[in-house]
Structure formats: C-alpha cells, structure tokens
C-alpha cells in the first residue's frame, strides 16, 4: 500500500503530456513526409513518361533505327521509374545506405532467380549492335516462327505472323539461335516446276513460258529468267522455271505466273501430264 502511494506520488503528468506531444509531432512529421512522397511519386511517374517520350521523339528526329528507339525507350522508362522510387523512399525516411544495401541484395537475388531474363537483356543488346534484323524485316527463327518484326524491346522481340498473330520471342534464345532474314538482299529467286507430257516439244514449252515471264513487269531482267529440263519423271518431263523478283512481289508473282502458264499451254497444244500406267498383255 505504501509502495503504491510512493509510485503515484512520483508520477508526473507533465511527462505524459511531453510523450503525447512528441508522438503527435512524429506522426504529423511522418504524415507530411508520406504526403510529400505520394506527391513525388505521382509527379515523378508523370515526368518519367514525359522523359521517355522526349527521348523517343529526339531519336526519331535524328532518324535512328526503330529497333534502337524501341530498346532505348524501354531502358529510359525503367531507369527513370527506379530513380523516382528511390527518391520516394528517401523522402519517407528510409536511409540511403539501407536503400543501397537492399538494392544490392535484390539485384543479386533477382540476378540469380532471373538469370534467363538477364540473358534476354544481353540478347537484346547483341541484336541492336550486330543487327541481324531490324523493325520491318521478315524473319524465320530457329524454332520455326516467322513473321514481320514490329518491336525490339529489352527482354523480348515482338513478331507479327502472316495470319495476324502476335508472338513475343525472348531475345536470349533469339540472339543465340539461327535467324533467316528474308528481307535482306532486295531480290529473291523463285523456282517453279512445270511438267509437260512426254512427246510434247520442250522448245515450244520454253518459248511459251519465257513469253509469259516477259509480260510481267515485276520479274527482273537481270538476272534473266531461265527455263530448263530438270528431271524426267515417271509421267512427265519436268521443267524448272527460274526467275528473280522483289521479295514483296514473290508470292503474288509466282501465283500469277503459274496461272498464266496453265492458260497458255493448251493454246500451243501442250499437255499437262497425269499419273498413268501402260499395261501390256501377252498371250
């Protein structure tokens, strides 16, 4: 009873008031820092987007390659956002040394967990430096994917297929695999195999085919088209029709030439063979 009386007598209400006042000041200070951090986050993300667009427009005015613009735009966006988050954390009150240590540990953990992703970043850099393809090129990858390159980003490359599907290919596998660039070289060679019946004259067929080729302005004159006997089949004499055209005109030109040859042969009494068998009966 005496001890309780002593403790009550020693209690000073001014100490409680000081503690409450200190807590209120700390809470108010933290609330102000938090509101400032939220404002910095909002403005910083807006500035990050503006900076990214400014850098992209600057590169476009300098007429840099679209692949480089896409890659650097993604890089600037990520780095600027990381910078904004660091500023926000320091504003809240997190020490810079703690942020540095956390970023280092996170970088190590992420690097170990996402080693494949880091390979994709390195693959994107390799693609930009060595330029096996650029935006707008038509490519065929080692995995058999084919289409037109739309964007080259930090981790992936966007490919639009011929049936209008979108494929995202990892840059790591893409840079380490075989790539066939169909857009390089400017001109492509087409080889058509046309069969005529045994007994038909090869020279007549050759003349008809060359005449058809000469009337199509999409077919290049140099190298000049050629027609030659490539095989003697079971039921046909196979002629190889070889001509050159621009890659963009390859498919439509091939289809047109095939149809015109089909229409022209009967006029010259040339026959398209079909599988047949001669049966000899002996008594």
mmCIF file of C-alpha atoms in Angstrom:
data_model
loop_
_atom_site.group_PDB
_atom_site.id
_atom_site.type_symbol
_atom_site.label_atom_id
_atom_site.label_comp_id
_atom_site.label_asym_id
_atom_site.label_seq_id
_atom_site.Cartn_x
_atom_site.Cartn_y
_atom_site.Cartn_z
ATOM 1 C CA UNK A 1 0.000 0.000 0.000
ATOM 2 C CA UNK A 2 2.842 2.309 0.899
ATOM 3 C CA UNK A 3 4.712 1.360 -2.302
ATOM 4 C CA UNK A 4 1.648 2.227 -4.402
ATOM 5 C CA UNK A 5 1.392 5.565 -2.734
ATOM 6 C CA UNK A 6 5.031 6.266 -3.453
ATOM 7 C CA UNK A 7 4.618 5.424 -7.209
ATOM 8 C CA UNK A 8 1.562 7.642 -7.517
ATOM 9 C CA UNK A 9 3.347 10.446 -5.824
ATOM 10 C CA UNK A 10 6.349 10.069 -8.177
ATOM 11 C CA UNK A 11 4.137 10.170 -11.338
ATOM 12 C CA UNK A 12 4.444 13.495 -13.152
ATOM 13 C CA UNK A 13 1.570 14.353 -15.555
ATOM 14 C CA UNK A 14 3.863 16.666 -17.473
ATOM 15 C CA UNK A 15 5.878 13.643 -18.655
ATOM 16 C CA UNK A 16 2.783 12.083 -20.249
ATOM 17 C CA UNK A 17 1.975 15.363 -21.924
ATOM 18 C CA UNK A 18 5.508 15.553 -23.329
ATOM 19 C CA UNK A 19 5.307 11.979 -24.634
ATOM 20 C CA UNK A 20 1.942 12.594 -26.301
ATOM 21 C CA UNK A 21 3.192 15.828 -27.800
ATOM 22 C CA UNK A 22 6.286 14.056 -29.132
ATOM 23 C CA UNK A 23 4.163 11.288 -30.643
ATOM 24 C CA UNK A 24 1.856 13.826 -32.280
ATOM 25 C CA UNK A 25 4.793 15.710 -33.735
ATOM 26 C CA UNK A 26 6.340 12.471 -35.032
ATOM 27 C CA UNK A 27 3.011 11.385 -36.541
ATOM 28 C CA UNK A 28 2.463 14.778 -38.121
ATOM 29 C CA UNK A 29 6.002 14.754 -39.498
ATOM 30 C CA UNK A 30 5.543 11.256 -40.917
ATOM 31 C CA UNK A 31 2.180 12.213 -42.429
ATOM 32 C CA UNK A 32 3.770 15.229 -44.113
ATOM 33 C CA UNK A 33 6.618 13.075 -45.423
ATOM 34 C CA UNK A 34 4.128 10.467 -46.642
ATOM 35 C CA UNK A 35 2.027 13.072 -48.424
ATOM 36 C CA UNK A 36 5.169 14.555 -49.954
ATOM 37 C CA UNK A 37 6.286 11.083 -51.056
ATOM 38 C CA UNK A 38 2.902 10.404 -52.690
ATOM 39 C CA UNK A 39 3.098 13.739 -54.494
ATOM 40 C CA UNK A 40 6.659 12.988 -55.623
ATOM 41 C CA UNK A 41 5.553 9.550 -56.821
ATOM 42 C CA UNK A 42 2.699 10.990 -58.878
ATOM 43 C CA UNK A 43 4.788 13.801 -60.374
ATOM 44 C CA UNK A 44 7.781 11.515 -60.854
ATOM 45 C CA UNK A 45 5.824 8.897 -62.803
ATOM 46 C CA UNK A 46 4.380 11.677 -64.982
ATOM 47 C CA UNK A 47 7.855 13.104 -65.568
ATOM 48 C CA UNK A 48 9.153 9.604 -66.325
ATOM 49 C CA UNK A 49 6.592 9.228 -69.086
ATOM 50 C CA UNK A 50 7.367 12.697 -70.408
ATOM 51 C CA UNK A 51 11.098 11.986 -70.364
ATOM 52 C CA UNK A 52 10.631 8.696 -72.203
ATOM 53 C CA UNK A 53 8.517 10.359 -74.898
ATOM 54 C CA UNK A 54 11.028 13.229 -75.170
ATOM 55 C CA UNK A 55 13.924 10.800 -75.674
ATOM 56 C CA UNK A 56 11.951 8.776 -78.216
ATOM 57 C CA UNK A 57 10.986 11.890 -80.199
ATOM 58 C CA UNK A 58 14.594 13.094 -80.129
ATOM 59 C CA UNK A 59 15.824 9.800 -81.553
ATOM 60 C CA UNK A 60 13.058 9.849 -84.157
ATOM 61 C CA UNK A 61 14.075 13.356 -85.253
ATOM 62 C CA UNK A 62 17.624 12.080 -85.668
ATOM 63 C CA UNK A 63 16.157 9.254 -87.779
ATOM 64 C CA UNK A 64 17.675 6.451 -85.751
ATOM 65 C CA UNK A 65 16.592 2.874 -86.375
ATOM 66 C CA UNK A 66 13.214 1.926 -84.965
ATOM 67 C CA UNK A 67 14.732 -1.063 -83.170
ATOM 68 C CA UNK A 68 17.205 1.179 -81.306
ATOM 69 C CA UNK A 69 14.464 3.692 -80.469
ATOM 70 C CA UNK A 70 12.223 0.960 -79.034
ATOM 71 C CA UNK A 71 15.036 -0.564 -76.954
ATOM 72 C CA UNK A 72 16.378 2.713 -75.533
ATOM 73 C CA UNK A 73 12.856 3.974 -74.868
ATOM 74 C CA UNK A 74 12.140 0.930 -72.698
ATOM 75 C CA UNK A 75 15.501 1.329 -70.934
ATOM 76 C CA UNK A 76 14.939 5.040 -70.130
ATOM 77 C CA UNK A 77 11.450 4.289 -68.828
ATOM 78 C CA UNK A 78 12.657 1.590 -66.413
ATOM 79 C CA UNK A 79 15.675 3.556 -65.127
ATOM 80 C CA UNK A 80 13.670 6.756 -64.570
ATOM 81 C CA UNK A 81 10.993 4.882 -62.619
ATOM 82 C CA UNK A 82 13.619 3.234 -60.401
ATOM 83 C CA UNK A 83 15.080 6.704 -59.737
ATOM 84 C CA UNK A 84 11.626 8.006 -58.732
ATOM 85 C CA UNK A 85 11.081 5.111 -56.303
ATOM 86 C CA UNK A 86 14.470 5.761 -54.666
ATOM 87 C CA UNK A 87 13.557 9.421 -54.128
ATOM 88 C CA UNK A 88 10.183 8.410 -52.669
ATOM 89 C CA UNK A 89 11.811 6.019 -50.180
ATOM 90 C CA UNK A 90 14.330 8.611 -49.033
ATOM 91 C CA UNK A 91 11.521 11.138 -48.606
ATOM 92 C CA UNK A 92 9.600 8.750 -46.352
ATOM 93 C CA UNK A 93 12.707 8.447 -44.201
ATOM 94 C CA UNK A 94 14.477 5.316 -45.377
ATOM 95 C CA UNK A 95 18.243 5.782 -45.159
ATOM 96 C CA UNK A 96 20.205 5.791 -48.409
ATOM 97 C CA UNK A 97 22.609 3.177 -47.088
ATOM 98 C CA UNK A 98 19.678 0.877 -46.376
ATOM 99 C CA UNK A 99 18.303 1.504 -49.877
ATOM 100 C CA UNK A 100 21.691 0.752 -51.428
ATOM 101 C CA UNK A 101 22.047 -2.451 -49.430
ATOM 102 C CA UNK A 102 18.501 -3.501 -50.288
ATOM 103 C CA UNK A 103 19.019 -2.765 -53.981
ATOM 104 C CA UNK A 104 22.270 -4.731 -53.964
ATOM 105 C CA UNK A 105 20.677 -7.714 -52.255
ATOM 106 C CA UNK A 106 17.636 -7.502 -54.527
ATOM 107 C CA UNK A 107 19.844 -7.261 -57.608
ATOM 108 C CA UNK A 108 21.780 -10.351 -56.501
ATOM 109 C CA UNK A 109 18.623 -12.328 -55.738
ATOM 110 C CA UNK A 110 16.886 -11.241 -58.924
ATOM 111 C CA UNK A 111 20.009 -11.918 -60.953
ATOM 112 C CA UNK A 112 20.195 -15.477 -59.602
ATOM 113 C CA UNK A 113 16.460 -16.107 -59.926
ATOM 114 C CA UNK A 114 16.086 -14.466 -63.303
ATOM 115 C CA UNK A 115 19.322 -15.435 -64.998
ATOM 116 C CA UNK A 116 17.362 -16.246 -68.137
ATOM 117 C CA UNK A 117 15.836 -12.770 -68.107
ATOM 118 C CA UNK A 118 19.287 -11.211 -67.852
ATOM 119 C CA UNK A 119 20.289 -13.301 -70.844
ATOM 120 C CA UNK A 120 17.359 -11.743 -72.691
ATOM 121 C CA UNK A 121 18.682 -8.260 -71.885
ATOM 122 C CA UNK A 122 22.119 -9.246 -73.161
ATOM 123 C CA UNK A 123 20.472 -10.795 -76.219
ATOM 124 C CA UNK A 124 18.639 -7.539 -76.929
ATOM 125 C CA UNK A 125 21.921 -5.620 -76.781
ATOM 126 C CA UNK A 126 23.536 -8.137 -79.145
ATOM 127 C CA UNK A 127 20.656 -7.764 -81.605
ATOM 128 C CA UNK A 128 20.970 -3.976 -81.539
ATOM 129 C CA UNK A 129 24.733 -3.995 -82.053
ATOM 130 C CA UNK A 130 25.074 -6.710 -84.686
ATOM 131 C CA UNK A 131 21.674 -6.038 -86.324
ATOM 132 C CA UNK A 132 20.731 -9.446 -87.752
ATOM 133 C CA UNK A 133 17.335 -7.858 -88.334
ATOM 134 C CA UNK A 134 15.521 -4.575 -87.759
ATOM 135 C CA UNK A 135 11.938 -3.431 -87.384
ATOM 136 C CA UNK A 136 10.002 -4.170 -90.567
ATOM 137 C CA UNK A 137 12.135 -7.168 -91.602
ATOM 138 C CA UNK A 138 10.573 -10.556 -92.246
ATOM 139 C CA UNK A 139 12.449 -13.300 -90.398
ATOM 140 C CA UNK A 140 12.296 -17.029 -89.742
ATOM 141 C CA UNK A 141 13.674 -18.173 -86.362
ATOM 142 C CA UNK A 142 15.369 -21.412 -85.375
ATOM 143 C CA UNK A 143 12.124 -22.549 -83.711
ATOM 144 C CA UNK A 144 10.253 -22.132 -86.992
ATOM 145 C CA UNK A 145 8.428 -18.922 -86.105
ATOM 146 C CA UNK A 146 8.123 -16.494 -89.000
ATOM 147 C CA UNK A 147 6.684 -13.023 -89.431
ATOM 148 C CA UNK A 148 7.407 -9.304 -89.531
ATOM 149 C CA UNK A 149 9.397 -7.673 -86.695
ATOM 150 C CA UNK A 150 7.264 -4.983 -85.022
ATOM 151 C CA UNK A 151 9.254 -4.044 -81.907
ATOM 152 C CA UNK A 152 12.596 -4.893 -80.278
ATOM 153 C CA UNK A 153 12.285 -4.416 -76.517
ATOM 154 C CA UNK A 154 14.647 -5.031 -73.592
ATOM 155 C CA UNK A 155 13.516 -8.588 -72.904
ATOM 156 C CA UNK A 156 11.566 -9.671 -75.968
ATOM 157 C CA UNK A 157 11.055 -9.055 -79.672
ATOM 158 C CA UNK A 158 7.514 -8.662 -80.984
ATOM 159 C CA UNK A 159 6.765 -10.600 -84.155
ATOM 160 C CA UNK A 160 3.586 -10.302 -86.249
ATOM 161 C CA UNK A 161 2.852 -13.525 -88.117
ATOM 162 C CA UNK A 162 1.353 -13.690 -91.593
ATOM 163 C CA UNK A 163 -2.013 -14.769 -90.157
ATOM 164 C CA UNK A 164 -2.019 -11.663 -87.883
ATOM 165 C CA UNK A 165 -0.937 -13.314 -84.644
ATOM 166 C CA UNK A 166 1.457 -11.571 -82.243
ATOM 167 C CA UNK A 167 4.410 -13.563 -80.889
ATOM 168 C CA UNK A 168 6.849 -12.337 -78.213
ATOM 169 C CA UNK A 169 10.210 -14.054 -78.642
ATOM 170 C CA UNK A 170 12.840 -13.955 -75.837
ATOM 171 C CA UNK A 171 15.903 -12.045 -77.010
ATOM 172 C CA UNK A 172 18.304 -14.521 -75.411
ATOM 173 C CA UNK A 173 17.152 -17.510 -77.436
ATOM 174 C CA UNK A 174 16.652 -15.330 -80.494
ATOM 175 C CA UNK A 175 20.210 -13.956 -80.493
ATOM 176 C CA UNK A 176 21.759 -17.396 -79.877
ATOM 177 C CA UNK A 177 19.727 -19.253 -82.500
ATOM 178 C CA UNK A 178 19.645 -19.356 -86.270
ATOM 179 C CA UNK A 179 17.826 -16.443 -87.906
ATOM 180 C CA UNK A 180 16.846 -16.271 -91.576
ATOM 181 C CA UNK A 181 16.235 -12.687 -92.681
ATOM 182 C CA UNK A 182 14.014 -12.811 -95.750
ATOM 183 C CA UNK A 183 14.123 -9.044 -96.262
ATOM 184 C CA UNK A 184 17.859 -8.761 -96.895
ATOM 185 C CA UNK A 185 19.234 -8.723 -100.430
ATOM 186 C CA UNK A 186 16.368 -6.893 -102.115
ATOM 187 C CA UNK A 187 15.539 -9.635 -104.663
ATOM 188 C CA UNK A 188 14.555 -13.277 -104.339
ATOM 189 C CA UNK A 189 14.665 -16.178 -106.756
ATOM 190 C CA UNK A 190 11.608 -18.285 -107.492
ATOM 191 C CA UNK A 191 11.812 -21.835 -108.849
ATOM 192 C CA UNK A 192 8.655 -23.290 -110.387
ATOM 193 C CA UNK A 193 8.492 -26.877 -111.570
ATOM 194 C CA UNK A 194 6.156 -27.297 -114.552
ATOM 195 C CA UNK A 195 5.542 -30.747 -116.033
ATOM 196 C CA UNK A 196 4.760 -31.427 -119.681
ATOM 197 C CA UNK A 197 3.715 -34.695 -121.243
ATOM 198 C CA UNK A 198 6.184 -37.000 -122.957
ATOM 199 C CA UNK A 199 6.044 -36.266 -126.675
ATOM 200 C CA UNK A 200 5.478 -32.516 -126.252
ATOM 201 C CA UNK A 201 8.256 -30.291 -127.564
ATOM 202 C CA UNK A 202 10.457 -28.752 -124.892
ATOM 203 C CA UNK A 203 11.434 -25.799 -127.099
ATOM 204 C CA UNK A 204 7.795 -24.834 -127.618
ATOM 205 C CA UNK A 205 7.103 -25.043 -123.888
ATOM 206 C CA UNK A 206 10.214 -22.969 -123.143
ATOM 207 C CA UNK A 207 9.126 -20.280 -125.626
ATOM 208 C CA UNK A 208 5.630 -20.097 -124.158
ATOM 209 C CA UNK A 209 6.946 -19.817 -120.581
ATOM 210 C CA UNK A 210 9.522 -17.129 -121.436
ATOM 211 C CA UNK A 211 6.844 -15.153 -123.242
ATOM 212 C CA UNK A 212 4.646 -15.271 -120.140
ATOM 213 C CA UNK A 213 7.561 -14.129 -117.971
ATOM 214 C CA UNK A 214 8.446 -11.246 -120.287
ATOM 215 C CA UNK A 215 4.970 -9.737 -119.975
ATOM 216 C CA UNK A 216 5.174 -9.400 -116.177
ATOM 217 C CA UNK A 217 6.869 -6.140 -115.142
ATOM 218 C CA UNK A 218 7.579 -7.476 -111.628
ATOM 219 C CA UNK A 219 10.103 -10.007 -112.965
ATOM 220 C CA UNK A 220 13.640 -8.647 -113.112
ATOM 221 C CA UNK A 221 15.556 -8.642 -116.395
ATOM 222 C CA UNK A 222 18.880 -9.134 -114.644
ATOM 223 C CA UNK A 223 19.407 -11.947 -113.841
ATOM 224 C CA UNK A 224 17.314 -13.034 -116.781
ATOM 225 C CA UNK A 225 14.723 -15.804 -116.428
ATOM 226 C CA UNK A 226 15.681 -19.326 -117.487
ATOM 227 C CA UNK A 227 13.756 -22.499 -118.327
ATOM 228 C CA UNK A 228 15.474 -25.891 -118.405
ATOM 229 C CA UNK A 229 14.712 -29.599 -118.135
ATOM 230 C CA UNK A 230 15.369 -30.595 -114.530
ATOM 231 C CA UNK A 231 14.056 -34.177 -114.410
ATOM 232 C CA UNK A 232 12.456 -36.958 -116.403
ATOM 233 C CA UNK A 233 9.661 -38.146 -114.164
ATOM 234 C CA UNK A 234 7.528 -41.257 -114.326
ATOM 235 C CA UNK A 235 4.774 -39.461 -116.226
ATOM 236 C CA UNK A 236 6.183 -36.018 -117.066
ATOM 237 C CA UNK A 237 9.149 -34.066 -118.321
ATOM 238 C CA UNK A 238 9.772 -31.568 -115.525
ATOM 239 C CA UNK A 239 10.820 -28.047 -116.497
ATOM 240 C CA UNK A 240 12.255 -25.691 -113.867
ATOM 241 C CA UNK A 241 11.183 -22.074 -114.385
ATOM 242 C CA UNK A 242 13.640 -19.768 -112.597
ATOM 243 C CA UNK A 243 13.170 -16.008 -112.265
ATOM 244 C CA UNK A 244 14.008 -13.159 -109.859
ATOM 245 C CA UNK A 245 11.698 -10.574 -108.298
ATOM 246 C CA UNK A 246 11.485 -8.344 -105.247
ATOM 247 C CA UNK A 247 10.677 -10.156 -102.021
ATOM 248 C CA UNK A 248 7.410 -8.259 -101.578
ATOM 249 C CA UNK A 249 6.315 -9.421 -105.059
ATOM 250 C CA UNK A 250 7.482 -13.019 -104.721
ATOM 251 C CA UNK A 251 4.241 -14.713 -103.659
ATOM 252 C CA UNK A 252 1.806 -12.798 -105.933
ATOM 253 C CA UNK A 253 4.146 -13.031 -108.922
ATOM 254 C CA UNK A 254 4.579 -16.787 -108.504
ATOM 255 C CA UNK A 255 0.810 -17.280 -108.306
ATOM 256 C CA UNK A 256 0.193 -15.140 -111.397
ATOM 257 C CA UNK A 257 2.870 -16.858 -113.493
ATOM 258 C CA UNK A 258 1.582 -20.306 -112.565
ATOM 259 C CA UNK A 259 -1.949 -19.400 -113.627
ATOM 260 C CA UNK A 260 -0.840 -17.800 -116.907
ATOM 261 C CA UNK A 261 1.266 -20.831 -117.841
ATOM 262 C CA UNK A 262 -1.732 -23.054 -117.142
ATOM 263 C CA UNK A 263 -3.861 -20.938 -119.510
ATOM 264 C CA UNK A 264 -1.186 -20.611 -122.207
ATOM 265 C CA UNK A 265 -0.147 -24.269 -122.608
ATOM 266 C CA UNK A 266 -3.390 -25.596 -124.155
ATOM 267 C CA UNK A 267 -3.289 -22.865 -126.824
ATOM 268 C CA UNK A 268 0.007 -24.330 -128.047
ATOM 269 C CA UNK A 269 -1.259 -27.913 -127.724
ATOM 270 C CA UNK A 270 0.969 -28.609 -124.759
ATOM 271 C CA UNK A 271 -0.391 -31.090 -122.268
ATOM 272 C CA UNK A 272 -0.146 -31.322 -118.505
ATOM 273 C CA UNK A 273 0.550 -34.964 -117.661
ATOM 274 C CA UNK A 274 -1.196 -37.055 -115.050
ATOM 275 C CA UNK A 275 -0.035 -40.319 -113.497
ATOM 276 C CA UNK A 276 -0.670 -43.207 -115.835
ATOM 277 C CA UNK A 277 0.455 -46.782 -116.374
ATOM 278 C CA UNK A 278 0.890 -48.744 -119.562
ATOM 279 C CA UNK A 279 -0.246 -52.382 -119.295
ATOM 280 C CA UNK A 280 0.946 -54.836 -121.916
ATOM 281 C CA UNK A 281 -0.965 -58.114 -122.163
ATOM 282 C CA UNK A 282 0.863 -61.039 -123.673
ATOM 283 C CA UNK A 283 -0.912 -64.176 -124.810
#
